[in-house]
Amino acid sequence: MQSATGINGLDSILGGGLPKGSAIIVEGAPGTGKTTLGIQFLYNGIKQYNENGIIITFEEFPEQIYADMEHFGWDLKALERQNKMRVISLSPETLIGQMLTPNGLFEQMVNEINCKRIVIDSISLLKFLNRNSEIKGREILYTLRNILRKFKLTSLLIQEQADLDSNHVPFEHFIFDGLIRLSLKEHLQLFRQRTLEVLKMRGSSILEGEHIYRITEKGIYVVLASRTVADIHDSQSDLRLKTGIASLDDILGGGLDRGNIYMLDTNSKANYRNIITSILAERIKAGDQLLTILSSIQSIEELAALLRLHRVDLDKVIKEKKMFFIEHYDRPIPESWRNSVFHVNDLDNEKYNHFLNYELHPKVHSGMNNEKNWFIYYDLNAIINERGTDYVLRHFAAETANARSKGMTVLVLCNFKEVGINVASFLERSCNGVLKTWVDGSYQYLQVTKASNGDISKPYLLENMQEFPYIRLI
């Protein structure tokens, strides 16, 4: 169960909200908006989720908090009159004393308003009640945590950044359930940039990284690092094409967008074949028509062997005329497959282009008239090797634009490092999405570095497995 904060962007980072009953530290330097975030969490809890709340402050008087929050349109006095909120100013000693007192002030307040959320501002003072005894200070923090858990309160505990200058990890980072850090950093020597990062959230999956936030007239507003462009997509839509790798579909927001162009940037060290085979197999199972431009290092027979591992009988698919191949190399082809293979190894660039425009495209278009969906895969490295970089620069954008206009989905294999930065930049601009996979030491990674909805994912570990679907992203 989670307690949504109602703060734009933050709940997405948290995977839905804070775990109910958890105690979370919010740390940052003065002026980063820690108190604003805390009270916004309480205010939204009352207004949006029917969860009443308390703020306990050791340094501010209630009247100052009322006045500060009115700037955001939050009438805290009205919420107090409705018995939905309490704004309490007292000393750290009094708070701990009352928490330890059966039916004391703290317990009475919690029960009186049926409190579900609490903000304490700040534990920087609370943890140093006994400056001469570090052990005693730790006991106070343990006491605080245990009492908050006893009452099942979802808690934000504010802490000043100044307490975190030493190299060691503060004790409270270990005993509390989560840590949200607000930072104010110089950016490009022009202005200071506010960033929010969730460094820890026990029992939850979080969106890692620093995310820019603003303090607006309506409170804290977080802009996700992976959502610099905000296109809205339905992950369950028929326009989403499954890849056969559930974890990859999740990263892509449900799968590949039908009618878009995707580039897989990889190299010979990376195990990219299972990724491609899984996508091809899934498209065959979905009933799509496929066109594949074969690479120099993979024959049709080798592709057939991989597809069998993914529960697809290529011989049957070819007999049903659902898959076709463009072959640039003089390699033997099984007799029963020859009608599905276009041999272009003896065509120069001009004749090859004529073949595409006047033989292949009409065949594809006739299939589209029968309401067939086409999925195209080809190894661009093979085209560059056989046709040259100049050919790609002249024709690639036009080919992808034509495919996109016809609603065809295209997956292109390339090695950006091999083709050079200028060609790679051109190819990336011509695509809707880029998936990058690479090897670092003994591990392989995959990252979505460009997507139609603006998402840029974190790097995921790519784990090879013995069982179907043979790949998992972690």
Coordinates of C-alpha atoms in Angstrom, one line a residue, residues 55-307:
I55 CA 3.1 19.2 11.3
I56 CA 5.3 19.5 14.3
T57 CA 7.8 22.3 14.1
F58 CA 10.6 23.1 16.6
E59 CA 11.6 26.5 15.2
E60 CA 8.7 28.2 13.5
F61 CA 5.5 29.6 15.1
P62 CA 2.2 28.5 13.6
E63 CA 1.4 32.0 12.4
Q64 CA 4.5 32.1 10.3
I65 CA 3.7 28.7 8.7
Y66 CA 0.1 29.9 8.0
A67 CA 1.3 33.0 6.3
D68 CA 4.0 31.2 4.2
M69 CA 1.6 28.6 3.0
E70 CA -1.0 31.1 2.0
H71 CA 1.3 32.0 -0.9
F72 CA 0.5 28.6 -2.4
G73 CA -3.3 29.0 -1.8
W74 CA -3.2 26.5 1.2
D75 CA -5.5 27.6 4.0
L76 CA -4.1 25.6 6.9
K77 CA -6.3 27.4 9.5
A78 CA -9.4 26.2 7.7
L79 CA -8.2 22.7 7.7
E80 CA -7.6 23.0 11.5
R81 CA -11.1 24.3 12.0
Q82 CA -12.4 21.2 10.1
N83 CA -10.4 19.0 12.5
K84 CA -8.3 17.6 9.6
M85 CA -5.0 19.2 10.5
R86 CA -2.8 20.3 13.4
V87 CA 0.1 22.8 13.2
I88 CA 2.0 22.4 16.4
S89 CA 5.1 24.3 17.7
L90 CA 6.9 22.8 20.6
S91 CA 10.4 21.9 21.8
P92 CA 12.2 18.6 20.9
E93 CA 12.3 17.6 24.6
T94 CA 8.5 18.1 24.9
L95 CA 7.8 16.1 21.8
I96 CA 9.8 13.1 22.9
G97 CA 8.4 13.3 26.4
Q98 CA 4.8 13.4 25.2
M99 CA 5.5 10.5 22.8
L100 CA 6.7 8.4 25.6
T101 CA 3.7 9.3 27.8
P102 CA 0.7 6.9 27.6
N103 CA -2.3 8.9 26.4
G104 CA -0.1 12.0 26.3
L105 CA -0.4 15.0 24.0
F106 CA 1.0 13.3 21.0
E107 CA -1.4 10.3 21.2
Q108 CA -4.3 12.5 21.9
M109 CA -3.6 14.6 18.7
V110 CA -3.2 11.6 16.5
N111 CA -6.5 10.1 17.8
E112 CA -8.4 13.4 17.8
I113 CA -8.1 13.9 14.0
N114 CA -7.5 10.3 13.0
C115 CA -4.1 11.3 11.8
K116 CA -2.5 9.3 8.9
R117 CA 0.4 11.6 7.9
I118 CA 2.9 13.6 9.9
V119 CA 5.8 16.0 9.2
I120 CA 8.5 16.8 11.8
D121 CA 10.6 19.9 11.1
S122 CA 13.3 19.1 11.8
I123 CA 15.1 16.1 13.3
S124 CA 18.4 18.1 13.0
L125 CA 17.5 19.5 16.4
L126 CA 15.8 16.4 17.8
K127 CA 18.8 14.1 17.3
F128 CA 21.1 16.4 19.3
L129 CA 19.1 16.6 22.4
N130 CA 22.0 15.0 24.2
R131 CA 25.1 16.4 22.5
N132 CA 27.4 14.8 25.0
S133 CA 26.1 11.3 24.2
E134 CA 26.0 9.9 20.7
I135 CA 24.4 6.7 22.0
K136 CA 21.6 8.7 23.7
G137 CA 21.0 10.6 20.4
R138 CA 20.6 7.3 18.6
E139 CA 18.2 6.1 21.2
I140 CA 16.0 9.2 20.6
L141 CA 15.9 8.5 16.9
Y142 CA 15.0 4.8 17.5
T143 CA 12.3 6.0 19.9
L144 CA 10.9 8.4 17.3
R145 CA 10.9 5.7 14.6
N146 CA 9.3 3.1 16.7
I147 CA 6.5 5.4 17.9
L148 CA 5.7 6.6 14.4
R149 CA 5.5 2.9 13.4
K150 CA 3.3 2.1 16.4
F151 CA 0.7 4.7 15.2
K152 CA 1.2 3.6 11.5
L153 CA 1.9 7.2 10.4
T154 CA 3.4 7.9 7.0
S155 CA 6.1 10.4 8.1
L156 CA 8.4 13.0 6.5
L157 CA 11.3 13.9 8.8
I158 CA 13.0 17.1 7.7
Q159 CA 16.8 17.4 8.1
E160 CA 19.2 20.2 7.3
Q161 CA 22.0 19.5 4.8
A162 CA 24.5 21.2 7.1
D163 CA 24.4 18.1 9.3
L164 CA 25.7 15.9 6.4
D165 CA 29.0 17.5 5.6
S166 CA 31.2 14.7 7.0
N167 CA 32.3 11.7 4.9
H168 CA 30.6 9.1 6.9
V169 CA 27.0 8.0 6.3
P170 CA 24.7 9.5 9.1
F171 CA 23.2 7.0 11.4
E172 CA 19.6 8.1 10.6
H173 CA 20.1 7.1 7.0
F174 CA 20.2 3.5 8.1
I175 CA 17.3 3.3 10.6
F176 CA 14.6 5.2 8.6
D177 CA 12.9 3.8 5.6
G178 CA 13.7 6.3 2.9
L179 CA 15.8 9.3 1.9
I180 CA 14.8 12.2 -0.4
R181 CA 17.5 14.8 -1.1
L182 CA 16.8 18.3 -2.3
S183 CA 19.8 20.1 -3.8
L184 CA 20.5 23.6 -5.0
K185 CA 23.4 23.6 -7.4
E186 CA 25.1 26.1 -9.6
H187 CA 24.3 25.4 -13.3
L188 CA 26.3 26.5 -16.3
Q189 CA 27.6 29.4 -14.1
L190 CA 24.4 31.2 -14.9
F191 CA 21.8 30.2 -12.3
R192 CA 21.2 27.7 -9.6
Q193 CA 19.3 24.5 -10.4
R194 CA 17.1 22.7 -8.0
T195 CA 17.2 18.9 -8.1
L196 CA 15.4 16.1 -6.2
E197 CA 16.8 12.6 -5.8
V198 CA 15.3 9.6 -4.0
L199 CA 18.4 7.8 -2.7
K200 CA 16.6 5.2 -0.7
M201 CA 13.0 3.9 -0.4
R202 CA 12.6 0.6 1.5
G203 CA 10.3 -1.9 -0.1
S204 CA 9.8 0.2 -3.3
S205 CA 11.1 0.4 -6.8
I206 CA 12.2 4.0 -7.6
L207 CA 13.1 6.0 -10.7
E208 CA 16.8 6.7 -10.1
G209 CA 18.6 9.9 -10.8
E210 CA 18.4 13.6 -10.1
H211 CA 15.2 15.3 -11.3
I212 CA 14.7 19.1 -11.7
Y213 CA 12.0 20.7 -9.6
R214 CA 10.6 24.2 -9.3
I215 CA 8.8 25.9 -6.4
T216 CA 5.8 27.3 -8.2
E217 CA 2.7 29.3 -7.0
K218 CA 1.1 25.9 -6.4
G219 CA 4.1 24.3 -4.5
I220 CA 6.8 21.8 -5.5
Y221 CA 6.6 20.7 -9.2
V222 CA 9.0 17.9 -10.2
V223 CA 10.0 17.4 -13.9
L224 CA 11.2 13.8 -14.4
A225 CA 14.6 13.4 -16.0
S226 CA 13.2 10.8 -18.3
R227 CA 10.2 13.0 -19.4
T228 CA 11.8 16.0 -21.0
V229 CA 9.1 15.7 -23.7
A230 CA 5.6 14.8 -22.6
D231 CA 3.8 12.8 -25.2
I232 CA 1.0 10.7 -23.7
H233 CA 0.7 7.0 -24.7
D234 CA -1.5 4.1 -23.7
S235 CA 0.7 1.2 -22.8
Q236 CA -2.1 -1.2 -23.5
S237 CA -3.0 0.2 -26.9
D238 CA -3.0 -1.9 -30.0
L239 CA -0.5 0.6 -31.4
R240 CA 2.0 -0.9 -28.9
L241 CA 4.0 -3.8 -30.3
K242 CA 5.2 -6.3 -27.7
T243 CA 8.9 -7.3 -27.9
G244 CA 8.6 -10.7 -26.2
I245 CA 10.7 -9.4 -23.4
A246 CA 8.3 -8.2 -20.6
S247 CA 10.9 -6.1 -18.9
L248 CA 11.8 -4.3 -22.1
D249 CA 8.1 -3.7 -22.8
D250 CA 7.8 -2.0 -19.4
I251 CA 10.8 0.3 -20.1
L252 CA 9.2 1.2 -23.5
G253 CA 5.9 2.0 -21.8
G254 CA 4.2 -1.1 -23.2
G255 CA 6.3 -1.9 -26.3
L256 CA 7.4 -0.4 -29.6
D257 CA 5.1 2.2 -31.2
R258 CA 3.6 0.8 -34.4
G259 CA 4.6 2.9 -37.4
N260 CA 7.8 4.1 -35.8
I261 CA 11.5 3.7 -36.7
Y262 CA 13.8 2.1 -34.0
M263 CA 17.6 1.9 -34.0
L264 CA 19.5 -0.8 -32.0
D265 CA 22.9 0.6 -31.4
T266 CA 25.2 -2.3 -30.5
N267 CA 28.6 -3.9 -31.3
S268 CA 30.0 -7.4 -31.8
K269 CA 30.7 -7.9 -28.1
A270 CA 27.1 -7.5 -27.1
N271 CA 24.6 -10.3 -27.3
Y272 CA 22.0 -8.5 -29.4
R273 CA 20.8 -11.5 -31.4
N274 CA 18.4 -12.7 -28.7
I275 CA 16.9 -9.2 -28.5
I276 CA 16.2 -9.1 -32.2
T277 CA 15.0 -12.7 -32.4
S278 CA 12.6 -12.2 -29.6
I279 CA 11.1 -9.1 -31.3
L280 CA 10.9 -10.9 -34.7
A281 CA 9.3 -14.0 -33.1
E282 CA 6.7 -11.8 -31.2
R283 CA 5.8 -10.0 -34.4
I284 CA 5.3 -13.3 -36.3
K285 CA 3.1 -14.7 -33.5
A286 CA 1.1 -11.5 -33.7
G287 CA 0.4 -12.1 -37.4
D288 CA 2.6 -9.3 -38.9
Q289 CA 4.2 -9.6 -42.3
L290 CA 8.0 -9.4 -42.0
L291 CA 10.8 -8.2 -44.3
T292 CA 14.4 -8.8 -43.2
I293 CA 17.6 -7.5 -44.7
L294 CA 20.1 -10.2 -43.7
S295 CA 23.5 -9.4 -42.3
S296 CA 26.8 -10.8 -43.4
I297 CA 27.2 -12.8 -40.1
Q298 CA 23.8 -14.4 -40.0
S299 CA 22.3 -16.7 -42.6
I300 CA 18.6 -17.6 -42.9
E301 CA 19.4 -21.1 -41.4
E302 CA 21.0 -19.4 -38.4
L303 CA 18.0 -17.1 -37.9
A304 CA 15.7 -20.1 -38.2
A305 CA 17.6 -21.9 -35.4
L306 CA 17.2 -18.9 -33.1
L307 CA 13.5 -18.5 -34.0

